[in-house]
Structure formats: structure tokens, C-alpha cells
N, CA, C and O atoms as a printed pandas DataFrame, in Angstrom:
     atom_number atom_name residue_name chain_id  residue_number  x_coord  y_coord  z_coord
0              1         N          GLU        A               1   18.633  116.063  -78.306
1              2        CA          GLU        A               1   17.648  115.276  -77.743
2              3         C          GLU        A               1   18.257  114.225  -76.709
3              4         O          GLU        A               1   17.970  114.178  -75.513
4              5         N          GLY        A               2   19.130  113.408  -77.369
5              6        CA          GLY        A               2   19.864  112.194  -76.561
6              7         C          GLY        A               2   21.327  112.655  -76.423
7              8         O          GLY        A               2   22.087  112.752  -77.386
8              9         N          LEU        A               3   21.679  112.945  -75.082
9             10        CA          LEU        A               3   22.835  113.374  -74.795
10            11         C          LEU        A               3   23.793  112.162  -74.378
11            12         O          LEU        A               3   23.378  111.444  -73.468
12            13         N          LEU        A               4   24.872  111.901  -74.878
13            14        CA          LEU        A               4   25.746  110.895  -74.470
14            15         C          LEU        A               4   27.002  111.415  -73.796
15            16         O          LEU        A               4   27.772  112.240  -74.287
16            17         N          ILE        A               5   27.113  110.827  -72.606
17            18        CA          ILE        A               5   28.376  111.301  -71.933
18            19         C          ILE        A               5   29.318  110.173  -71.675
19            20         O          ILE        A               5   28.951  109.187  -71.036
20            21         N          VAL        A               6   30.553  110.296  -72.168
21            22        CA          VAL        A               6   31.642  109.439  -72.162
22            23         C          VAL        A               6   32.742  109.827  -71.077
23            24         O          VAL        A               6   33.375  110.872  -71.226
24            25         N          LYS        A               7   32.948  109.083  -70.102
25            26        CA          LYS        A               7   34.082  109.399  -69.208
26            27         C          LYS        A               7   35.025  108.418  -69.306
27            28         O          LYS        A               7   34.649  107.283  -69.014
28            29         N          ILE        A               8   36.256  108.590  -69.674
29            30        CA          ILE        A               8   37.357  107.673  -69.641
30            31         C          ILE        A               8   38.188  107.812  -68.482
31            32         O          ILE        A               8   38.745  108.871  -68.193
32            33         N          GLU        A               9   38.283  106.695  -67.776
33            34        CA          GLU        A               9   39.191  106.581  -66.682
34            35         C          GLU        A               9   40.343  105.941  -66.911
35            36         O          GLU        A               9   40.442  105.393  -68.009
36            37         N          GLU        A              10   41.379  105.853  -66.048
37            38        CA          GLU        A              10   42.737  105.166  -66.264
38            39         C          GLU        A              10   42.496  103.741  -66.562
39            40         O          GLU        A              10   42.993  103.147  -67.519
40            41         N          GLU        A              11   41.589  103.154  -65.556
41            42        CA          GLU        A              11   41.560  101.653  -65.690
42            43         C          GLU        A              11   40.432  101.150  -66.463
43            44         O          GLU        A              11   40.519  100.014  -66.931
44            45         N          ASP        A              12   39.409  101.830  -66.654
45            46        CA          ASP        A              12   38.153  101.289  -67.136
46            47         C          ASP        A              12   37.345  102.495  -68.040
47            48         O          ASP        A              12   37.637  103.690  -68.066
48            49         N          PHE        A              13   36.395  101.906  -68.671
49            50        CA          PHE        A              13   35.590  102.905  -69.343
50            51         C          PHE        A              13   34.226  103.079  -68.443
51            52         O          PHE        A              13   33.538  102.103  -68.142
52            53         N          VAL        A              14   33.953  104.223  -68.102
53            54        CA          VAL        A              14   32.832  104.609  -67.424
54            55         C          VAL        A              14   31.765  105.235  -68.230
55            56         O          VAL        A              14   32.026  106.399  -68.532
56            57         N          TRP        A              15   30.763  104.835  -68.614
57            58        CA          TRP        A              15   29.877  105.699  -69.400
58            59         C          TRP        A              15   28.336  105.712  -69.013
59            60         O          TRP        A              15   27.748  104.657  -68.776
60            61         N          ARG        A              16   27.774  106.818  -68.965
61            62        CA          ARG        A              16   26.298  106.913  -68.744
62            63         C          ARG        A              16   25.657  107.381  -69.942
63            64         O          ARG        A              16   26.219  108.099  -70.769
64            65         N          GLN        A              17   24.537  106.989  -70.022
65            66        CA          GLN        A              17   23.738  107.219  -71.138
66            67         C          GLN        A              17   22.279  107.904  -70.732
67            68         O          GLN        A              17   21.674  107.482  -69.746
68            69         N          ASP        A              18   21.828  108.821  -71.421
69            70        CA          ASP        A              18   20.417  109.231  -71.335
70            71         C          ASP        A              18   19.450  108.118  -71.628
71            72         O          ASP        A              18   19.771  107.227  -72.414
72            73         N          THR        A              19   18.252  108.130  -71.016
73            74        CA          THR        A              19   17.486  106.827  -71.148
74            75         C          THR        A              19   17.035  106.753  -72.592
75            76         O          THR        A              19   16.595  105.669  -72.977
76            77         N          SER        A              20   17.088  107.754  -73.427
77            78        CA          SER        A              20   16.736  107.607  -74.930
78            79         C          SER        A              20   17.696  106.955  -75.703
79            80         O          SER        A              20   17.393  106.494  -76.803
80            81         N          LEU        A              21   18.957  106.855  -75.190
81            82        CA          LEU        A              21   20.184  106.105  -75.923
82            83         C          LEU        A              21   20.295  104.740  -75.414
83            84         O          LEU        A              21   21.125  103.978  -75.908
84            85         N          GLN        A              22   19.397  104.311  -74.309
85            86        CA          GLN        A              22   19.571  103.127  -74.001
86            87         C          GLN        A              22   18.662  102.015  -74.836
87            88         O          GLN        A              22   18.592  100.811  -74.588
88            89         N          ARG        A              23   18.095  102.626  -75.721
89            90        CA          ARG        A              23   17.313  101.707  -76.679
90            91         C          ARG        A              23   18.189  100.801  -77.574
91            92         O          ARG        A              23   19.076  101.355  -78.223
92            93         N          SER        A              24   18.054   99.665  -77.659
93            94        CA          SER        A              24   18.891   98.681  -78.303
94            95         C          SER        A              24   18.942   99.193  -79.767
95            96         O          SER        A              24   19.976   98.876  -80.355
96            97         N          ASP        A              25   18.072   99.894  -80.454
97            98        CA          ASP        A              25   18.276  100.179  -81.989
98            99         C          ASP        A              25   18.808  101.700  -82.076
99           100         O          ASP        A              25   18.842  102.342  -83.126
100          101         N          ASP        A              26   19.201  102.162  -80.868
101          102        CA          ASP        A              26   19.882  103.672  -81.033
102          103         C          ASP        A              26   21.229  103.462  -81.741
103          104         O          ASP        A              26   22.079  102.663  -81.349
104          105         N          PRO        A              27   21.360  104.347  -82.951
105          106        CA          PRO        A              27   22.693  104.119  -83.661
106          107         C          PRO        A              27   23.826  104.743  -83.018
107          108         O          PRO        A              27   24.960  104.413  -83.366
108          109         N          PHE        A              28   23.626  105.686  -82.039
109          110        CA          PHE        A              28   24.725  106.173  -81.328
110          111         C          PHE        A              28   25.248  105.364  -80.400
111          112         O          PHE        A              28   26.470  105.301  -80.265
112          113         N          ARG        A              29   24.387  104.624  -79.622
113          114        CA          ARG        A              29   24.887  103.649  -78.621
114          115         C          ARG        A              29   25.586  102.466  -79.388
115          116         O          ARG        A              29   26.682  102.017  -79.049
116          117         N          GLN        A              30   24.860  102.011  -80.437
117          118        CA          GLN        A              30   25.585  101.003  -81.102
118          119         C          GLN        A              30   26.922  101.108  -81.796
119          120         O          GLN        A              30   27.727  100.190  -81.956
120          121         N          GLU        A              31   27.046  102.428  -82.202
121          122        CA          GLU        A              31   28.429  102.920  -82.751
122          123         C          GLU        A              31   29.537  103.006  -81.837
123          124         O          GLU        A              31   30.666  102.640  -82.162
124          125         N          LEU        A              32   29.191  103.584  -80.445
125          126        CA          LEU        A              32   29.935  103.631  -79.257
126          127         C          LEU        A              32   30.368  102.089  -78.861
127          128         O          LEU        A              32   31.541  101.821  -78.604
128          129         N          CYS        A              33   29.464  101.234  -78.837
129          130        CA          CYS        A              33   29.846   99.936  -78.561
130          131         C          CYS        A              33   30.701   99.272  -79.595
131          132         O          CYS        A              33   31.562   98.468  -79.238
132          133         N          ARG        A              34   30.504   99.573  -80.901
133          134        CA          ARG        A              34   31.327   99.035  -81.814
134          135         C          ARG        A              34   32.778   99.564  -81.755
135          136         O          ARG        A              34   33.748   98.815  -81.864
136          137         N          GLN        A              35   32.874  100.998  -81.562
137          138        CA          GLN        A              35   34.224  101.514  -81.212
138          139         C          GLN        A              35   34.920  100.878  -80.017
139          140         O          GLN        A              35   36.080  100.474  -80.091
140          141         N          LEU        A              36   34.271  100.809  -79.051
141          142        CA          LEU        A              36   34.944  100.075  -77.738
142          143         C          LEU        A              36   35.386   98.696  -78.081
143          144         O          LEU        A              36   36.416   98.274  -77.554
144          145         N          PHE        A              37   34.715   97.951  -78.908
145          146        CA          PHE        A              37   35.083   96.621  -79.379
146          147         C          PHE        A              37   36.318   96.706  -80.235
147          148         O          PHE        A              37   37.314   96.044  -79.943
148          149         N          ARG        A              38   36.284   97.508  -81.293
149          150        CA          ARG        A              38   37.320   97.645  -82.225
150          151         C          ARG        A              38   38.630   98.132  -81.617
151          152         O          ARG        A              38   39.726   97.764  -82.040
152          153         N          GLN        A              39   38.454   99.004  -80.572
153          154        CA          GLN        A              39   39.623   99.775  -79.967
154          155         C          GLN        A              39   40.213   99.087  -78.691
155          156         O          GLN        A              39   41.186   99.535  -78.084
156          157         N          PHE        A              40   39.544   97.979  -78.351
157          158        CA          PHE        A              40   40.145   97.372  -77.047
158          159         C          PHE        A              40   41.567   96.744  -77.433
159          160         O          PHE        A              40   41.828   96.097  -78.447
160          161         N          CYS        A              41   42.356   97.061  -76.464
161          162        CA          CYS        A              41   43.875   96.519  -76.585
162          163         C          CYS        A              41   44.126   95.415  -75.625
163          164         O          CYS        A              41   43.686   95.373  -74.476
164          165         N          TYR        A              42   44.902   94.491  -76.223
165          166        CA          TYR        A              42   45.363   93.312  -75.360
166          167         C          TYR        A              42   45.986   93.684  -74.100
167          168         O          TYR        A              42   45.873   92.994  -73.087
168          169         N          GLN        A              43   46.749   94.944  -74.165
169          170        CA          GLN        A              43   47.524   95.301  -72.965
170          171         C          GLN        A              43   46.504   95.914  -71.888
171          172         O          GLN        A              43   46.919   96.214  -70.768
172          173         N          ASP        A              44   45.216   96.088  -72.235
173          174        CA          ASP        A              44   44.293   96.449  -71.315
174          175         C          ASP        A              44   43.684   95.512  -70.283
175          176         O          ASP        A              44   42.893   95.868  -69.410
176          177         N          SER        A              45   44.142   94.256  -70.478
177          178        CA          SER        A              45   43.740   93.103  -69.787
178          179         C          SER        A              45   44.827   92.466  -68.997
179          180         O          SER        A              45   46.004   92.632  -69.318
180          181         N          ALA        A              46   44.477   91.740  -67.974
181          182        CA          ALA        A              46   45.367   91.057  -67.084
182          183         C          ALA        A              46   46.014   89.678  -67.815
183          184         O          ALA        A              46   46.979   89.086  -67.332
184          185         N          GLY        A              47   45.372   89.287  -68.979
185          186        CA          GLY        A              47   45.993   88.079  -69.528
186          187         C          GLY        A              47   45.066   87.645  -70.681
187          188         O          GLY        A              47   44.058   88.327  -70.869
188          189         N          PRO        A              48   45.308   86.555  -71.488
189          190        CA          PRO        A              48   44.536   86.268  -72.679
190          191         C          PRO        A              48   43.079   85.755  -72.251
191          192         O          PRO        A              48   42.188   85.847  -73.095
192          193         N          ARG        A              49   42.804   85.257  -71.078
193          194        CA          ARG        A              49   41.489   84.864  -70.874
194          195         C          ARG        A              49   40.422   86.023  -70.546
195          196         O          ARG        A              49   39.253   86.071  -70.930
196          197         N          GLU        A              50   41.101   86.926  -69.759
197          198        CA          GLU        A              50   40.372   88.191  -69.466
198          199         C          GLU        A              50   40.155   88.936  -70.842
199          200         O          GLU        A              50   39.024   89.355  -71.090
200          201         N          ALA        A              51   41.107   89.109  -71.687
201          202        CA          ALA        A              51   41.106   89.676  -73.045
202          203         C          ALA        A              51   39.846   89.161  -73.802
203          204         O          ALA        A              51   38.934   89.856  -74.249
204          205         N          LEU        A              52   39.976   87.783  -73.859
205          206        CA          LEU        A              52   38.824   87.201  -74.829
206          207         C          LEU        A              52   37.439   87.423  -74.326
207          208         O          LEU        A              52   36.449   87.703  -75.002
208          209         N          SER        A              53   37.535   87.226  -72.799
209          210        CA          SER        A              53   36.251   87.431  -72.161
210          211         C          SER        A              53   35.647   88.788  -72.365
211          212         O          SER        A              53   34.483   88.928  -72.741
212          213         N          ARG        A              54   36.498   89.833  -72.098
213          214        CA          ARG        A              54   36.139   91.314  -72.459
214          215         C          ARG        A              54   35.611   91.571  -73.785
215          216         O          ARG        A              54   34.621   92.274  -73.984
216          217         N          LEU        A              55   36.450   90.851  -74.908
217          218        CA          LEU        A              55   35.895   91.121  -76.278
218          219         C          LEU        A              55   34.487   90.364  -76.484
219          220         O          LEU        A              55   33.624   90.794  -77.249
220          221         N          ARG        A              56   34.364   89.322  -75.803
221          222        CA          ARG        A              56   32.894   88.729  -75.933
222          223         C          ARG        A              56   31.978   89.655  -75.399
223          224         O          ARG        A              56   31.000   89.943  -76.088
224          225         N          GLU        A              57   32.123   90.174  -74.288
225          226        CA          GLU        A              57   31.279   91.252  -73.539
226          227         C          GLU        A              57   31.003   92.224  -74.516
227          228         O          GLU        A              57   29.845   92.382  -74.902
228          229         N          LEU        A              58   32.132   93.039  -75.056
229          230        CA          LEU        A              58   31.855   94.092  -75.938
230          231         C          LEU        A              58   31.194   93.663  -77.167
231          232         O          LEU        A              58   30.418   94.487  -77.651
232          233         N          CYS        A              59   31.336   92.542  -77.778
233          234        CA          CYS        A              59   30.790   92.088  -78.953
234          235         C          CYS        A              59   29.337   91.972  -78.719
235          236         O          CYS        A              59   28.541   92.432  -79.538
236          237         N          HIS        A              60   28.948   91.371  -77.626
237          238        CA          HIS        A              60   27.469   91.318  -77.263
238          239         C          HIS        A              60   26.895   92.763  -77.007
239          240         O          HIS        A              60   25.749   92.959  -77.413
240          241         N          GLN        A              61   27.444   93.626  -76.485
241          242        CA          GLN        A              61   26.949   94.887  -76.247
242          243         C          GLN        A              61   26.650   95.634  -77.456
243          244         O          GLN        A              61   25.710   96.422  -77.551
244          245         N          TRP        A              62   27.556   95.335  -78.461
245          246        CA          TRP        A              62   27.604   96.083  -79.720
246          247         C          TRP        A              62   26.438   95.452  -80.588
247          248         O          TRP        A              62   25.602   96.160  -81.149
248          249         N          LEU        A              63   26.442   94.078  -80.656
249          250        CA          LEU        A              63   25.483   93.377  -81.693
250          251         C          LEU        A              63   24.185   92.828  -81.011
251          252         O          LEU        A              63   23.302   92.376  -81.741
252          253         N          GLN        A              64   24.018   92.841  -79.666
253          254        CA          GLN        A              64   23.069   92.476  -79.009
254          255         C          GLN        A              64   22.200   91.326  -79.480
255          256         O          GLN        A              64   21.048   91.489  -79.882
256          257         N          PRO        A              65   22.796   90.191  -79.409
257          258        CA          PRO        A              65   22.208   88.980  -79.936
258          259         C          PRO        A              65   20.875   88.626  -79.347
259          260         O          PRO        A              65   19.990   88.075  -80.002
260          261         N          GLU        A              66   20.763   88.982  -78.017
261          262        CA          GLU        A              66   19.499   88.625  -77.275
262          263         C          GLU        A              66   18.395   89.469  -77.816
263          264         O          GLU        A              66   17.260   89.016  -77.666
264          265         N          THR        A              67   18.518   90.523  -78.368
265          266        CA          THR        A              67   17.497   91.291  -78.784
266          267         C          THR        A              67   17.380   91.350  -80.377
267          268         O          THR        A              67   16.306   91.703  -80.865
268          269         N          HIS        A              68   18.313   91.057  -81.090
269          270        CA          HIS        A              68   18.280   90.995  -82.478
270          271         C          HIS        A              68   18.178   89.577  -82.870
271          272         O          HIS        A              68   18.814   88.699  -82.286
272          273         N          SER        A              69   17.306   89.328  -83.950
273          274        CA          SER        A              69   17.253   87.888  -84.286
274          275         C          SER        A              69   17.879   87.523  -85.603
275          276         O          SER        A              69   18.579   86.518  -85.721
276          277         N          LYS        A              70   17.619   88.348  -86.593
277          278        CA          LYS        A              70   18.323   88.177  -87.969
278          279         C          LYS        A              70   19.116   87.007  -88.054
279          280         O          LYS        A              70   20.327   86.961  -88.268
280          281         N          GLU        A              71   18.181   85.881  -87.830
281          282        CA          GLU        A              71   18.626   84.514  -87.831
282          283         C          GLU        A              71   19.688   84.438  -86.802
283          284         O          GLU        A              71   20.795   83.972  -87.070
284          285         N          GLN        A              72   19.366   84.895  -85.606
285          286        CA          GLN        A              72   20.329   85.082  -84.439
286          287         C          GLN        A              72   21.482   85.576  -84.734
287          288         O          GLN        A              72   22.498   85.069  -84.258
288          289         N          ILE        A              73   21.539   86.715  -85.619
289          290        CA          ILE        A              73   22.762   87.326  -85.957
290          291         C          ILE        A              73   23.665   86.341  -86.578
291          292         O          ILE        A              73   24.838   86.242  -86.220
292          293         N          LEU        A              74   23.127   85.587  -87.533
293          294        CA          LEU        A              74   23.984   84.462  -88.171
294          295         C          LEU        A              74   24.425   83.632  -87.323
295          296         O          LEU        A              74   25.502   83.068  -87.517
296          297         N          GLU        A              75   23.705   83.409  -86.264
297          298        CA          GLU        A              75   24.271   82.446  -85.160
298          299         C          GLU        A              75   25.340   82.772  -84.539
299          300         O          GLU        A              75   26.148   83.570  -85.014
300          301         N          LEU        A              76   25.503   82.107  -83.221
301          302        CA          LEU        A              76   26.528   82.501  -82.358
302          303         C          LEU        A              76   27.895   82.242  -82.878
303          304         O          LEU        A              76   28.836   82.862  -82.382
304          305         N          LEU        A              77   28.112   81.300  -83.925
305          306        CA          LEU        A              77   29.348   81.098  -84.474
306          307         C          LEU        A              77   29.908   82.243  -85.305
307          308         O          LEU        A              77   31.130   82.380  -85.364
308          309         N          VAL        A              78   29.176   82.992  -85.886
309          310        CA          VAL        A              78   29.656   84.243  -86.494
310          311         C          VAL        A              78   30.239   85.193  -85.483
311          312         O          VAL        A              78   31.265   85.836  -85.705
312          313         N          LEU        A              79   29.462   85.268  -84.220
313          314        CA          LEU        A              79   29.948   86.154  -83.183
314          315         C          LEU        A              79   31.290   85.605  -82.693
315          316         O          LEU        A              79   32.272   86.313  -82.471
316          317         N          GLU        A              80   31.240   84.307  -82.548
317          318        CA          GLU        A              80   32.478   83.847  -81.909
318          319         C          GLU        A              80   33.582   83.971  -82.887
319          320         O          GLU        A              80   34.709   84.164  -82.431
320          321         N          GLN        A              81   33.432   83.896  -84.060
321          322        CA          GLN        A              81   34.515   84.164  -85.109
322          323         C          GLN        A              81   34.954   85.544  -85.164
323          324         O          GLN        A              81   36.150   85.819  -85.258
324          325         N          LEU        A              82   33.942   86.525  -85.104
325          326        CA          LEU        A              82   34.192   87.905  -85.006
326          327         C          LEU        A              82   35.098   88.232  -83.664
327          328         O          LEU        A              82   35.961   89.108  -83.609
328          329         N          VAL        A              83   34.781   87.490  -82.771
329          330        CA          VAL        A              83   35.602   87.829  -81.450
330          331         C          VAL        A              83   36.998   87.344  -81.543
331          332         O          VAL        A              83   37.972   87.979  -81.138
332          333         N          LEU        A              84   37.038   85.999  -82.187
333          334        CA          LEU        A              84   38.406   85.455  -82.451
334          335         C          LEU        A              84   39.203   86.223  -83.340
335          336         O          LEU        A              84   40.405   86.383  -83.131
336          337         N          GLU        A              85   38.626   86.700  -84.301
337          338        CA          GLU        A              85   39.507   87.547  -85.277
338          339         C          GLU        A              85   39.995   88.977  -84.609
339          340         O          GLU        A              85   41.071   89.527  -84.842
340          341         N          GLN        A              86   39.104   89.387  -83.850
341          342        CA          GLN        A              86   39.547   90.652  -83.041
342          343         C          GLN        A              86   40.586   90.296  -82.098
343          344         O          GLN        A              86   41.629   90.947  -82.036
344          345         N          PHE        A              87   40.339   89.238  -81.317
345          346        CA          PHE        A              87   41.342   88.869  -80.201
346          347         C          PHE        A              87   42.725   88.665  -80.963
347          348         O          PHE        A              87   43.716   89.295  -80.592
348          349         N          LEU        A              88   42.773   87.921  -81.862
349          350        CA          LEU        A              88   43.918   87.649  -82.654
350          351         C          LEU        A              88   44.682   89.001  -83.131
351          352         O          LEU        A              88   45.910   89.091  -83.141
352          353         N          SER        A              89   43.832   90.002  -83.509
353          354        CA          SER        A              89   44.414   91.193  -84.041
354          355         C          SER        A              89   44.900   91.987  -82.965
355          356         O          SER        A              89   45.782   92.794  -83.259
356          357         N          ILE        A              90   44.478   91.930  -81.661
357          358        CA          ILE        A              90   44.983   92.785  -80.785
358          359         C          ILE        A              90   46.184   92.200  -79.965
359          360         O          ILE        A              90   46.789   92.853  -79.115
360          361         N          LEU        A              91   46.446   91.010  -80.276
361          362        CA          LEU        A              91   47.787   90.356  -79.626
362          363         C          LEU        A              91   49.207   91.126  -80.268
363          364         O          LEU        A              91   49.341   91.618  -81.388
364          365         N          PRO        A              92   50.073   91.056  -79.295
365          366        CA          PRO        A              92   51.291   91.576  -79.853
366          367         C          PRO        A              92   51.697   90.821  -81.306
367          368         O          PRO        A              92   51.208   89.723  -81.571
368          369         N          GLU        A              93   52.451   91.366  -82.049
369          370        CA          GLU        A              93   52.772   90.651  -83.420
370          371         C          GLU        A              93   53.483   89.383  -83.154
371          372         O          GLU        A              93   53.170   88.401  -83.827
372          373         N          GLU        A              94   54.468   89.281  -82.189
373          374        CA          GLU        A              94   55.236   88.168  -82.088
374          375         C          GLU        A              94   54.168   86.916  -81.607
375          376         O          GLU        A              94   54.240   85.769  -82.047
376          377         N          LEU        A              95   53.183   87.385  -80.629
377          378        CA          LEU        A              95   52.330   86.291  -80.211
378          379         C          LEU        A              95   51.180   85.926  -81.291
379          380         O          LEU        A              95   50.578   84.858  -81.184
380          381         N          GLN        A              96   50.884   86.848  -82.348
381          382        CA          GLN        A              96   50.041   86.537  -83.258
382          383         C          GLN        A              96   50.867   85.469  -84.165
383          384         O          GLN        A              96   50.364   84.373  -84.413
384          385         N          THR        A              97   51.868   85.749  -84.542
385          386        CA          THR        A              97   52.831   84.618  -85.202
386          387         C          THR        A              97   52.827   83.409  -84.602
387          388         O          THR        A              97   52.597   82.387  -85.248
388          389         N          TRP        A              98   53.103   83.401  -83.204
389          390        CA          TRP        A              98   53.259   82.090  -82.479
390          391         C          TRP        A              98   51.931   81.345  -82.530
391          392         O          TRP        A              98   51.871   80.137  -82.761
392          393         N          VAL        A              99   50.896   82.097  -82.309
393          394        CA          VAL        A              99   49.583   81.304  -82.261
394          395         C          VAL        A              99   49.235   80.817  -83.524
395          396         O          VAL        A              99   48.873   79.642  -83.594
396          397         N          GLN        A             100   49.280   81.543  -84.596
397          398        CA          GLN        A             100   49.025   81.040  -85.999
398          399         C          GLN        A             100   49.748   79.873  -86.315
399          400         O          GLN        A             100   49.160   78.988  -86.936
400          401         N          GLU        A             101   51.212   79.692  -85.911
401          402        CA          GLU        A             101   51.993   78.613  -86.064
402          403         C          GLU        A             101   51.137   77.327  -85.412
403          404         O          GLU        A             101   51.049   76.219  -85.940
404          405         N          HIS        A             102   50.656   77.645  -84.411
405          406        CA          HIS        A             102   49.843   76.421  -83.644
406          407         C          HIS        A             102   48.605   76.238  -84.062
407          408         O          HIS        A             102   48.022   75.307  -83.507
408          409         N          GLY        A             103   47.908   76.929  -85.005
409          410        CA          GLY        A             103   46.622   76.673  -85.651
410          411         C          GLY        A             103   45.448   76.306  -84.776
411          412         O          GLY        A             103   44.769   75.316  -85.047
412          413         N          PRO        A             104   45.172   77.123  -83.667
413          414        CA          PRO        A             104   43.994   76.863  -82.770
414          415         C          PRO        A             104   42.675   77.175  -83.719
415          416         O          PRO        A             104   42.614   77.983  -84.646
416          417         N          GLU        A             105   41.716   76.367  -83.256
417          418        CA          GLU        A             105   40.463   76.355  -83.971
418          419         C          GLU        A             105   39.425   77.358  -83.358
419          420         O          GLU        A             105   38.527   77.788  -84.083
420          421         N          ASN        A             106   39.515   77.730  -82.094
421          422        CA          ASN        A             106   38.607   78.576  -81.525
422          423         C          ASN        A             106   39.418   79.504  -80.327
423          424         O          ASN        A             106   40.594   79.333  -80.010
424          425         N          GLY        A             107   38.534   80.478  -79.773
425          426        CA          GLY        A             107   39.152   81.320  -78.806
426          427         C          GLY        A             107   39.651   80.588  -77.550
427          428         O          GLY        A             107   40.639   81.063  -76.990
428          429         N          GLU        A             108   39.092   79.508  -77.058
429          430        CA          GLU        A             108   39.366   78.802  -75.991
430          431         C          GLU        A             108   40.889   78.130  -76.185
431          432         O          GLU        A             108   41.765   78.133  -75.320
432          433         N          GLU        A             109   40.986   77.600  -77.419
433          434        CA          GLU        A             109   42.287   76.917  -77.637
434          435         C          GLU        A             109   43.399   77.954  -77.706
435          436         O          GLU        A             109   44.512   77.594  -77.322
436          437         N          VAL        A             110   43.220   79.304  -78.186
437          438        CA          VAL        A             110   44.047   80.253  -78.264
438          439         C          VAL        A             110   44.374   80.755  -76.793
439          440         O          VAL        A             110   45.527   81.092  -76.521
440          441         N          VAL        A             111   43.484   80.799  -75.959
441          442        CA          VAL        A             111   43.666   81.101  -74.544
442          443         C          VAL        A             111   44.431   80.176  -73.952
443          444         O          VAL        A             111   45.275   80.542  -73.134
444          445         N          THR        A             112   44.269   78.846  -74.261
445          446        CA          THR        A             112   45.026   77.809  -73.554
446          447         C          THR        A             112   46.460   77.891  -74.006
447          448         O          THR        A             112   47.307   77.774  -73.120
448          449         N          LEU        A             113   46.870   78.075  -75.255
449          450        CA          LEU        A             113   48.164   78.011  -75.851
450          451         C          LEU        A             113   48.755   79.351  -75.055
451          452         O          LEU        A             113   49.777   79.253  -74.376
452          453         N          LEU        A             114   48.092   80.510  -75.179
453          454        CA          LEU        A             114   48.885   81.679  -74.428
454          455         C          LEU        A             114   49.170   81.397  -72.903
455          456         O          LEU        A             114   50.258   81.697  -72.411
456          457         N          GLU        A             115   48.202   80.834  -72.200
457          458        CA          GLU        A             115   48.417   80.652  -70.844
458          459         C          GLU        A             115   49.429   79.588  -70.608
459          460         O          GLU        A             115   50.104   79.603  -69.579
460          461         N          ASP        A             116   49.572   78.628  -71.548
461          462        CA          ASP        A             116   50.521   77.451  -71.390
462          463         C          ASP        A             116   51.921   78.213  -71.658
463          464         O          ASP        A             116   52.871   77.963  -70.916
464          465         N          LEU        A             117   52.039   79.030  -72.590
465          466        CA          LEU        A             117   53.219   79.943  -72.997
466          467         C          LEU        A             117   53.671   80.754  -71.851
467          468         O          LEU        A             117   54.850   80.762  -71.497
468          469         N          GLU        A             118   52.596   81.548  -71.173
469          470        CA          GLU        A             118   53.070   82.229  -69.999
470          471         C          GLU        A             118   53.558   81.472  -68.762
471          472         O          GLU        A             118   54.445   81.924  -68.038
472          473         N          ARG        A             119   52.890   80.202  -68.530
473          474        CA          ARG        A             119   53.426   79.402  -67.564
474          475         C          ARG        A             119   54.725   78.933  -67.859
475          476         O          ARG        A             119   55.521   78.921  -66.921
476          477         N          GLY        A             120   55.086   78.563  -68.914
477          478        CA          GLY        A             120   56.449   78.149  -69.485
478          479         C          GLY        A             120   57.415   79.399  -69.112
479          480         O          GLY        A             120   58.456   79.293  -68.463
480          481         N          ALA        A             121   56.976   80.390  -69.546
481          482        CA          ALA        A             121   57.924   81.664  -69.370
482          483         C          ALA        A             121   58.273   81.841  -67.959
483          484         O          ALA        A             121   59.423   82.060  -67.578
484          485         N          ASP        A             122   57.047   81.721  -67.041
485          486        CA          ASP        A             122   57.257   81.938  -65.648
486          487         C          ASP        A             122   58.203   80.873  -65.013
487          488         O          ASP        A             122   58.930   81.115  -64.050
488          489         N          GLU        A             123   58.133   79.838  -65.560
489          490        CA          GLU        A             123   58.855   78.590  -64.942
490          491         C          GLU        A             123   60.290   78.753  -65.414
491          492         O          GLU        A             123   61.121   78.068  -64.818
492          493         N          ALA        A             124   60.672   79.466  -66.287
493          494        CA          ALA        A             124   62.019   79.491  -66.922
494          495         C          ALA        A             124   62.851   80.563  -66.157
495          496         O          ALA        A             124   64.017   80.789  -66.483
């Protein structure tokens, strides 16, 4: 009944969905969005800010906080924590260690640390 077509291109995911799969409660669509979120790689982005932004976008596509209320899906803080955990997990191991040593409290602090590190490396 609902045919899902996934086309993977070199630079980006392009996917089309049958109208029956566009419903927010469709389990196939939700699973695809979950997989895209969980499989996103840091190296697929141009830098830390873009990676965090893309993870936020993928998380919202997966959990759809604008349509699911469940106490606002345990509020936006839970979403942000989920994004932060996933973002930290996709960083190269040496960056994970370096970030953890600096103890950032949120995604924006992680991005700022990484951007400062990149600027310092460019200047050296």
C-alpha cells in the first residue's frame, strides 16, 4: 500500500514518499527518520555548527515535537540533550576526549569550543 522510495546521492539524502507515508504517525517514516538521525556522521558536514544544526533537524523530523504533545515530548530540553549526546558520539574520538575535558553544558558551547579549536589550528 505505502511505497517508500529512498534514493541516496553522494552529497545528500533525497527521498520521496507516497502520500500515505507522510502522515506523522506512520511507523515506516518515523523509523527512516530515526535511522537518518542515528547514522548521521560528523564528516558529512562542513563543520561543527552545520553538524549540530543537521542533527537538530533530523531529530525534529524523527520525533516531530510540533505534532506530538506527550508533555511536549518531555519538553525541548530532552530533545536538546538527545541531539547533544548524538553530536558528541559522531565526533572523531580525539575530539570527543578534548570536548569532554572542557565540560561544555550544551550544544552551542560544544560548537563554540570546536570552532575556536579550528580557528587556532588554521592560525598555526
